[in-house]
PDB file of C-alpha atoms in Angstrom:
ATOM      1  CA  UNK A   1       1.616 -17.183  91.333  1.00 46.00           C
ATOM      2  CA  UNK A   2      -1.040 -15.112  93.050  1.00 47.00           C
ATOM      3  CA  UNK A   3      -3.782 -17.146  91.494  1.00 57.00           C
ATOM      4  CA  UNK A   4      -5.280 -20.102  93.261  1.00 68.00           C
ATOM      5  CA  UNK A   5      -7.159 -23.196  92.155  1.00 74.00           C
ATOM      6  CA  UNK A   6      -8.518 -26.069  94.279  1.00 82.00           C
ATOM      7  CA  UNK A   7      -6.476 -29.238  94.516  1.00 86.00           C
ATOM      8  CA  UNK A   8      -8.792 -31.386  92.419  1.00 87.00           C
ATOM      9  CA  UNK A   9      -8.449 -28.911  89.546  1.00 88.00           C
ATOM     10  CA  UNK A  10      -4.672 -29.236  89.764  1.00 89.00           C
ATOM     11  CA  UNK A  11      -5.022 -33.025  89.843  1.00 90.00           C
ATOM     12  CA  UNK A  12      -7.315 -33.023  86.803  1.00 92.00           C
ATOM     13  CA  UNK A  13      -4.924 -30.730  84.910  1.00 92.00           C
ATOM     14  CA  UNK A  14      -1.974 -32.946  85.851  1.00 93.00           C
ATOM     15  CA  UNK A  15      -3.824 -36.062  84.646  1.00 94.00           C
ATOM     16  CA  UNK A  16      -4.750 -34.448  81.300  1.00 94.00           C
ATOM     17  CA  UNK A  17      -1.203 -33.160  80.769  1.00 94.00           C
ATOM     18  CA  UNK A  18       0.390 -36.536  81.543  1.00 94.00           C
ATOM     19  CA  UNK A  19      -2.030 -38.412  79.271  1.00 94.00           C
ATOM     20  CA  UNK A  20      -1.416 -35.938  76.444  1.00 94.00           C
ATOM     21  CA  UNK A  21       2.359 -36.110  76.775  1.00 94.00           C
ATOM     22  CA  UNK A  22       2.360 -39.922  76.876  1.00 94.00           C
ATOM     23  CA  UNK A  23       0.152 -40.024  73.769  1.00 94.00           C
ATOM     24  CA  UNK A  24       2.553 -37.700  71.933  1.00 94.00           C
ATOM     25  CA  UNK A  25       5.502 -39.856  73.012  1.00 94.00           C
ATOM     26  CA  UNK A  26       3.822 -43.075  71.822  1.00 94.00           C
ATOM     27  CA  UNK A  27       2.935 -41.456  68.496  1.00 93.00           C
ATOM     28  CA  UNK A  28       6.504 -40.302  67.880  1.00 93.00           C
ATOM     29  CA  UNK A  29       7.824 -43.699  68.956  1.00 93.00           C
ATOM     30  CA  UNK A  30       5.542 -45.289  66.347  1.00 92.00           C
ATOM     31  CA  UNK A  31       6.926 -42.942  63.694  1.00 91.00           C
ATOM     32  CA  UNK A  32      10.432 -44.147  64.476  1.00 91.00           C
ATOM     33  CA  UNK A  33       9.631 -47.808  65.084  1.00 90.00           C
ATOM     34  CA  UNK A  34       7.121 -49.032  62.478  1.00 89.00           C
ATOM     35  CA  UNK A  35       8.488 -50.643  59.345  1.00 86.00           C
ATOM     36  CA  UNK A  36       6.902 -49.310  56.163  1.00 87.00           C
ATOM     37  CA  UNK A  37       5.685 -45.811  55.371  1.00 87.00           C
ATOM     38  CA  UNK A  38       2.042 -46.851  55.135  1.00 87.00           C
ATOM     39  CA  UNK A  39       2.197 -48.234  58.674  1.00 87.00           C
ATOM     40  CA  UNK A  40       4.120 -45.215  59.905  1.00 89.00           C
ATOM     41  CA  UNK A  41       1.621 -42.659  58.649  1.00 89.00           C
ATOM     42  CA  UNK A  42      -0.989 -43.850  61.155  1.00 88.00           C
ATOM     43  CA  UNK A  43       1.138 -43.330  64.258  1.00 88.00           C
ATOM     44  CA  UNK A  44       1.192 -39.523  64.674  1.00 88.00           C
ATOM     45  CA  UNK A  45      -2.597 -39.251  64.544  1.00 86.00           C
ATOM     46  CA  UNK A  46      -2.685 -40.750  68.050  1.00 82.00           C
ATOM     47  CA  UNK A  47      -0.184 -38.257  69.383  1.00 80.00           C
ATOM     48  CA  UNK A  48      -1.811 -35.396  67.538  1.00 85.00           C
ATOM     49  CA  UNK A  49      -5.437 -35.876  68.480  1.00 88.00           C
ATOM     50  CA  UNK A  50      -5.112 -37.239  72.023  1.00 91.00           C
ATOM     51  CA  UNK A  51      -2.077 -35.096  72.846  1.00 91.00           C
ATOM     52  CA  UNK A  52      -3.546 -31.846  71.588  1.00 93.00           C
ATOM     53  CA  UNK A  53      -6.935 -32.473  73.191  1.00 93.00           C
ATOM     54  CA  UNK A  54      -5.241 -33.339  76.489  1.00 93.00           C
ATOM     55  CA  UNK A  55      -3.101 -30.214  76.584  1.00 93.00           C
ATOM     56  CA  UNK A  56      -5.795 -27.807  75.412  1.00 93.00           C
ATOM     57  CA  UNK A  57      -8.393 -29.247  77.817  1.00 93.00           C
ATOM     58  CA  UNK A  58      -5.834 -28.947  80.632  1.00 92.00           C
ATOM     59  CA  UNK A  59      -5.207 -25.296  79.724  1.00 91.00           C
ATOM     60  CA  UNK A  60      -8.945 -24.573  79.520  1.00 91.00           C
ATOM     61  CA  UNK A  61      -9.697 -26.216  82.891  1.00 90.00           C
ATOM     62  CA  UNK A  62      -6.785 -24.642  84.754  1.00 89.00           C
ATOM     63  CA  UNK A  63      -7.154 -21.102  83.440  1.00 87.00           C
ATOM     64  CA  UNK A  64     -10.955 -21.158  83.806  1.00 88.00           C
ATOM     65  CA  UNK A  65     -10.713 -22.082  87.482  1.00 86.00           C
ATOM     66  CA  UNK A  66      -7.932 -19.610  88.185  1.00 83.00           C
ATOM     67  CA  UNK A  67      -9.594 -16.632  86.572  1.00 81.00           C
ATOM     68  CA  UNK A  68     -13.119 -17.527  87.663  1.00 80.00           C
ATOM     69  CA  UNK A  69     -14.621 -17.277  84.204  1.00 84.00           C
ATOM     70  CA  UNK A  70     -14.943 -19.598  81.238  1.00 86.00           C
ATOM     71  CA  UNK A  71     -11.809 -19.540  79.090  1.00 84.00           C
ATOM     72  CA  UNK A  72     -12.146 -21.767  76.068  1.00 86.00           C
ATOM     73  CA  UNK A  73     -10.003 -20.356  73.311  1.00 85.00           C
ATOM     74  CA  UNK A  74      -7.255 -22.926  73.847  1.00 86.00           C
ATOM     75  CA  UNK A  75      -9.741 -25.397  72.385  1.00 90.00           C
ATOM     76  CA  UNK A  76      -9.460 -23.451  69.128  1.00 91.00           C
ATOM     77  CA  UNK A  77      -6.073 -25.155  68.569  1.00 91.00           C
ATOM     78  CA  UNK A  78      -7.608 -28.600  69.110  1.00 91.00           C
ATOM     79  CA  UNK A  79     -10.434 -27.917  66.657  1.00 91.00           C
ATOM     80  CA  UNK A  80      -7.983 -26.517  64.104  1.00 92.00           C
ATOM     81  CA  UNK A  81      -5.668 -29.535  64.434  1.00 91.00           C
ATOM     82  CA  UNK A  82      -8.625 -31.932  64.149  1.00 90.00           C
ATOM     83  CA  UNK A  83      -9.623 -30.211  60.906  1.00 91.00           C
ATOM     84  CA  UNK A  84      -6.181 -29.974  59.296  1.00 91.00           C
ATOM     85  CA  UNK A  85      -4.392 -33.220  60.208  1.00 91.00           C
ATOM     86  CA  UNK A  86      -6.589 -35.490  57.999  1.00 91.00           C
ATOM     87  CA  UNK A  87      -5.951 -33.150  55.069  1.00 92.00           C
ATOM     88  CA  UNK A  88      -2.165 -33.338  55.542  1.00 92.00           C
ATOM     89  CA  UNK A  89      -2.249 -37.112  56.011  1.00 91.00           C
ATOM     90  CA  UNK A  90      -4.367 -37.572  52.882  1.00 92.00           C
ATOM     91  CA  UNK A  91      -2.032 -35.435  50.743  1.00 91.00           C
ATOM     92  CA  UNK A  92       1.005 -37.257  52.110  1.00 91.00           C
ATOM     93  CA  UNK A  93      -0.468 -40.702  51.442  1.00 90.00           C
ATOM     94  CA  UNK A  94      -1.437 -39.733  47.907  1.00 90.00           C
ATOM     95  CA  UNK A  95       2.107 -38.474  47.296  1.00 90.00           C
ATOM     96  CA  UNK A  96       3.559 -41.711  48.706  1.00 90.00           C
ATOM     97  CA  UNK A  97       1.309 -43.905  46.511  1.00 89.00           C
ATOM     98  CA  UNK A  98       2.130 -41.812  43.437  1.00 88.00           C
ATOM     99  CA  UNK A  99       5.875 -41.908  44.039  1.00 88.00           C
ATOM    100  CA  UNK A 100       5.794 -45.620  44.855  1.00 87.00           C
ATOM    101  CA  UNK A 101       4.018 -46.415  41.573  1.00 86.00           C
ATOM    102  CA  UNK A 102       6.437 -44.194  39.633  1.00 85.00           C
ATOM    103  CA  UNK A 103       9.249 -46.197  41.221  1.00 83.00           C
ATOM    104  CA  UNK A 104       7.584 -49.425  40.049  1.00 81.00           C
ATOM    105  CA  UNK A 105       6.489 -50.859  43.402  1.00 78.00           C
ATOM    106  CA  UNK A 106       3.395 -53.013  43.750  1.00 78.00           C
ATOM    107  CA  UNK A 107       0.827 -50.929  45.645  1.00 77.00           C
ATOM    108  CA  UNK A 108      -2.582 -52.643  45.560  1.00 73.00           C
ATOM    109  CA  UNK A 109      -5.745 -50.645  45.000  1.00 74.00           C
ATOM    110  CA  UNK A 110      -8.137 -51.060  47.947  1.00 71.00           C
ATOM    111  CA  UNK A 111     -11.219 -53.056  46.954  1.00 68.00           C
ATOM    112  CA  UNK A 112      -9.833 -54.115  43.592  1.00 67.00           C
ATOM    113  CA  UNK A 113     -10.029 -57.827  44.416  1.00 62.00           C
ATOM    114  CA  UNK A 114     -13.716 -57.563  45.381  1.00 58.00           C
ATOM    115  CA  UNK A 115     -14.829 -56.094  42.072  1.00 54.00           C
ATOM    116  CA  UNK A 116     -12.829 -58.681  40.124  1.00 49.00           C
ATOM    117  CA  UNK A 117     -10.051 -56.425  38.921  1.00 45.00           C
TER     118      UNK A 117
ATOM    119  CA  UNK B   1       0.725 -24.105  91.553  1.00 74.00           C
ATOM    120  CA  UNK B   2       0.736 -27.276  93.619  1.00 84.00           C
ATOM    121  CA  UNK B   3       3.774 -29.596  93.568  1.00 86.00           C
ATOM    122  CA  UNK B   4       1.649 -32.262  91.893  1.00 88.00           C
ATOM    123  CA  UNK B   5       0.980 -30.055  88.888  1.00 89.00           C
ATOM    124  CA  UNK B   6       4.557 -28.810  88.624  1.00 90.00           C
ATOM    125  CA  UNK B   7       5.901 -32.400  88.699  1.00 92.00           C
ATOM    126  CA  UNK B   8       3.333 -33.431  86.072  1.00 92.00           C
ATOM    127  CA  UNK B   9       4.375 -30.536  83.840  1.00 93.00           C
ATOM    128  CA  UNK B  10       8.069 -31.428  84.247  1.00 94.00           C
ATOM    129  CA  UNK B  11       7.262 -35.048  83.342  1.00 94.00           C
ATOM    130  CA  UNK B  12       5.275 -33.893  80.310  1.00 94.00           C
ATOM    131  CA  UNK B  13       8.143 -31.693  79.128  1.00 95.00           C
ATOM    132  CA  UNK B  14      10.528 -34.641  79.437  1.00 95.00           C
ATOM    133  CA  UNK B  15       8.178 -36.899  77.455  1.00 94.00           C
ATOM    134  CA  UNK B  16       7.778 -34.259  74.755  1.00 95.00           C
ATOM    135  CA  UNK B  17      11.539 -33.728  74.497  1.00 95.00           C
ATOM    136  CA  UNK B  18      12.001 -37.480  74.021  1.00 95.00           C
ATOM    137  CA  UNK B  19       9.199 -37.514  71.424  1.00 94.00           C
ATOM    138  CA  UNK B  20      10.861 -34.662  69.515  1.00 94.00           C
ATOM    139  CA  UNK B  21      14.147 -36.577  69.499  1.00 95.00           C
ATOM    140  CA  UNK B  22      12.411 -39.701  68.120  1.00 94.00           C
ATOM    141  CA  UNK B  23      10.759 -37.678  65.349  1.00 93.00           C
ATOM    142  CA  UNK B  24      14.076 -35.981  64.582  1.00 94.00           C
ATOM    143  CA  UNK B  25      15.779 -39.381  64.304  1.00 94.00           C
ATOM    144  CA  UNK B  26      13.161 -40.469  61.752  1.00 93.00           C
ATOM    145  CA  UNK B  27      13.685 -37.192  59.913  1.00 92.00           C
ATOM    146  CA  UNK B  28      17.436 -37.883  59.690  1.00 93.00           C
ATOM    147  CA  UNK B  29      17.355 -41.591  58.798  1.00 91.00           C
ATOM    148  CA  UNK B  30      14.094 -41.487  56.811  1.00 79.00           C
ATOM    149  CA  UNK B  31      14.715 -43.470  53.630  1.00 86.00           C
ATOM    150  CA  UNK B  32      12.457 -41.372  51.417  1.00 86.00           C
ATOM    151  CA  UNK B  33      11.200 -37.808  51.180  1.00 88.00           C
ATOM    152  CA  UNK B  34       7.673 -38.655  52.372  1.00 89.00           C
ATOM    153  CA  UNK B  35       9.096 -40.149  55.563  1.00 92.00           C
ATOM    154  CA  UNK B  36      10.888 -36.887  56.223  1.00 93.00           C
ATOM    155  CA  UNK B  37       7.718 -34.859  55.655  1.00 92.00           C
ATOM    156  CA  UNK B  38       5.849 -37.164  58.052  1.00 93.00           C
ATOM    157  CA  UNK B  39       8.596 -36.708  60.644  1.00 93.00           C
ATOM    158  CA  UNK B  40       8.406 -32.934  60.172  1.00 93.00           C
ATOM    159  CA  UNK B  41       4.647 -33.124  60.754  1.00 92.00           C
ATOM    160  CA  UNK B  42       5.200 -35.046  63.981  1.00 93.00           C
ATOM    161  CA  UNK B  43       7.966 -32.656  65.052  1.00 94.00           C
ATOM    162  CA  UNK B  44       5.963 -29.447  64.705  1.00 93.00           C
ATOM    163  CA  UNK B  45       3.030 -30.960  66.574  1.00 93.00           C
ATOM    164  CA  UNK B  46       5.338 -31.916  69.447  1.00 94.00           C
ATOM    165  CA  UNK B  47       6.736 -28.382  69.424  1.00 94.00           C
ATOM    166  CA  UNK B  48       3.226 -26.981  69.655  1.00 94.00           C
ATOM    167  CA  UNK B  49       2.526 -29.209  72.676  1.00 94.00           C
ATOM    168  CA  UNK B  50       5.767 -28.033  74.322  1.00 95.00           C
ATOM    169  CA  UNK B  51       4.663 -24.422  73.898  1.00 94.00           C
ATOM    170  CA  UNK B  52       1.227 -25.209  75.365  1.00 93.00           C
ATOM    171  CA  UNK B  53       2.970 -26.801  78.373  1.00 93.00           C
ATOM    172  CA  UNK B  54       5.177 -23.703  78.763  1.00 94.00           C
ATOM    173  CA  UNK B  55       2.021 -21.597  78.679  1.00 91.00           C
ATOM    174  CA  UNK B  56       0.650 -23.677  81.569  1.00 90.00           C
ATOM    175  CA  UNK B  57       3.900 -23.232  83.498  1.00 90.00           C
ATOM    176  CA  UNK B  58       4.386 -19.481  82.998  1.00 89.00           C
ATOM    177  CA  UNK B  59       0.672 -18.521  82.893  1.00 85.00           C
ATOM    178  CA  UNK B  60       0.900 -16.255  79.875  1.00 82.00           C
ATOM    179  CA  UNK B  61      -1.552 -16.099  76.978  1.00 81.00           C
ATOM    180  CA  UNK B  62       1.204 -15.199  74.490  1.00 87.00           C
ATOM    181  CA  UNK B  63       2.160 -18.876  74.467  1.00 90.00           C
ATOM    182  CA  UNK B  64      -1.327 -19.746  73.226  1.00 90.00           C
ATOM    183  CA  UNK B  65      -0.916 -17.439  70.240  1.00 91.00           C
ATOM    184  CA  UNK B  66       2.527 -18.872  69.486  1.00 92.00           C
ATOM    185  CA  UNK B  67       1.080 -22.395  69.564  1.00 92.00           C
ATOM    186  CA  UNK B  68      -1.749 -21.382  67.238  1.00 92.00           C
ATOM    187  CA  UNK B  69       0.740 -19.840  64.789  1.00 93.00           C
ATOM    188  CA  UNK B  70       2.897 -22.980  64.863  1.00 93.00           C
ATOM    189  CA  UNK B  71      -0.155 -25.143  64.122  1.00 92.00           C
ATOM    190  CA  UNK B  72      -1.166 -22.838  61.254  1.00 93.00           C
ATOM    191  CA  UNK B  73       2.214 -22.559  59.554  1.00 94.00           C
ATOM    192  CA  UNK B  74       3.060 -26.197  60.172  1.00 93.00           C
ATOM    193  CA  UNK B  75      -0.112 -27.201  58.329  1.00 93.00           C
ATOM    194  CA  UNK B  76       0.707 -24.857  55.451  1.00 93.00           C
ATOM    195  CA  UNK B  77       4.280 -26.127  55.280  1.00 93.00           C
ATOM    196  CA  UNK B  78       3.561 -29.829  55.303  1.00 92.00           C
ATOM    197  CA  UNK B  79       0.675 -29.418  52.831  1.00 92.00           C
ATOM    198  CA  UNK B  80       2.964 -27.526  50.462  1.00 92.00           C
ATOM    199  CA  UNK B  81       5.662 -30.183  50.778  1.00 91.00           C
ATOM    200  CA  UNK B  82       3.175 -32.999  50.104  1.00 91.00           C
ATOM    201  CA  UNK B  83       1.883 -31.128  47.084  1.00 90.00           C
ATOM    202  CA  UNK B  84       5.442 -30.701  45.850  1.00 91.00           C
ATOM    203  CA  UNK B  85       6.096 -34.429  46.266  1.00 89.00           C
ATOM    204  CA  UNK B  86       2.918 -35.194  44.328  1.00 86.00           C
ATOM    205  CA  UNK B  87       3.219 -32.775  41.432  1.00 82.00           C
ATOM    206  CA  UNK B  88       6.766 -31.432  41.320  1.00 77.00           C
ATOM    207  CA  UNK B  89       5.565 -27.870  41.824  1.00 72.00           C
ATOM    208  CA  UNK B  90       3.354 -26.114  44.314  1.00 69.00           C
ATOM    209  CA  UNK B  91       1.475 -23.373  42.461  1.00 69.00           C
ATOM    210  CA  UNK B  92       0.539 -24.378  38.941  1.00 65.00           C
TER     211      UNK B  92
END
């Protein structure tokens, strides 16, 4: 540890890391705790977006101040996750609706009651 | 590294380990296949966060590349599994 960063940078990094880890913990807790699949699928988005942004911002801040130059490629992970997680969630929800209807469960179509059927 | 940051990183690693155990429990007890895919999704994201935290602890940029690869292949894997659940095959 030859590198050095001022104390407020360490404090900011610690805050971002703790917030990110708590968000990931709450998201995983929601995955275990919530009752039906369609409630459960919302929970990891919290942990994913807030957790990943917290950790990558912490890495960017800490390494930038230690090396004395701007170091942003940790944010590449956050941008990539923000682009890909909605795609995965959408595919998964479509698969769940399809399999639920095959199984004969009642899954209402959103907005069907407004248009009269 | 100041003691504040090292304690925060230890706390974050503990939280992430607990989060991985919760996702693993859902993966084991999950009543249907889509629950297990969702738990897998949650699990690989927690793993990626663990590797980012290790990169902050050990100050090496190899951890960043490992985290990027986990994000990439986790996305490919869970998309392929969702597609398989939807259609019964992946490449038609």
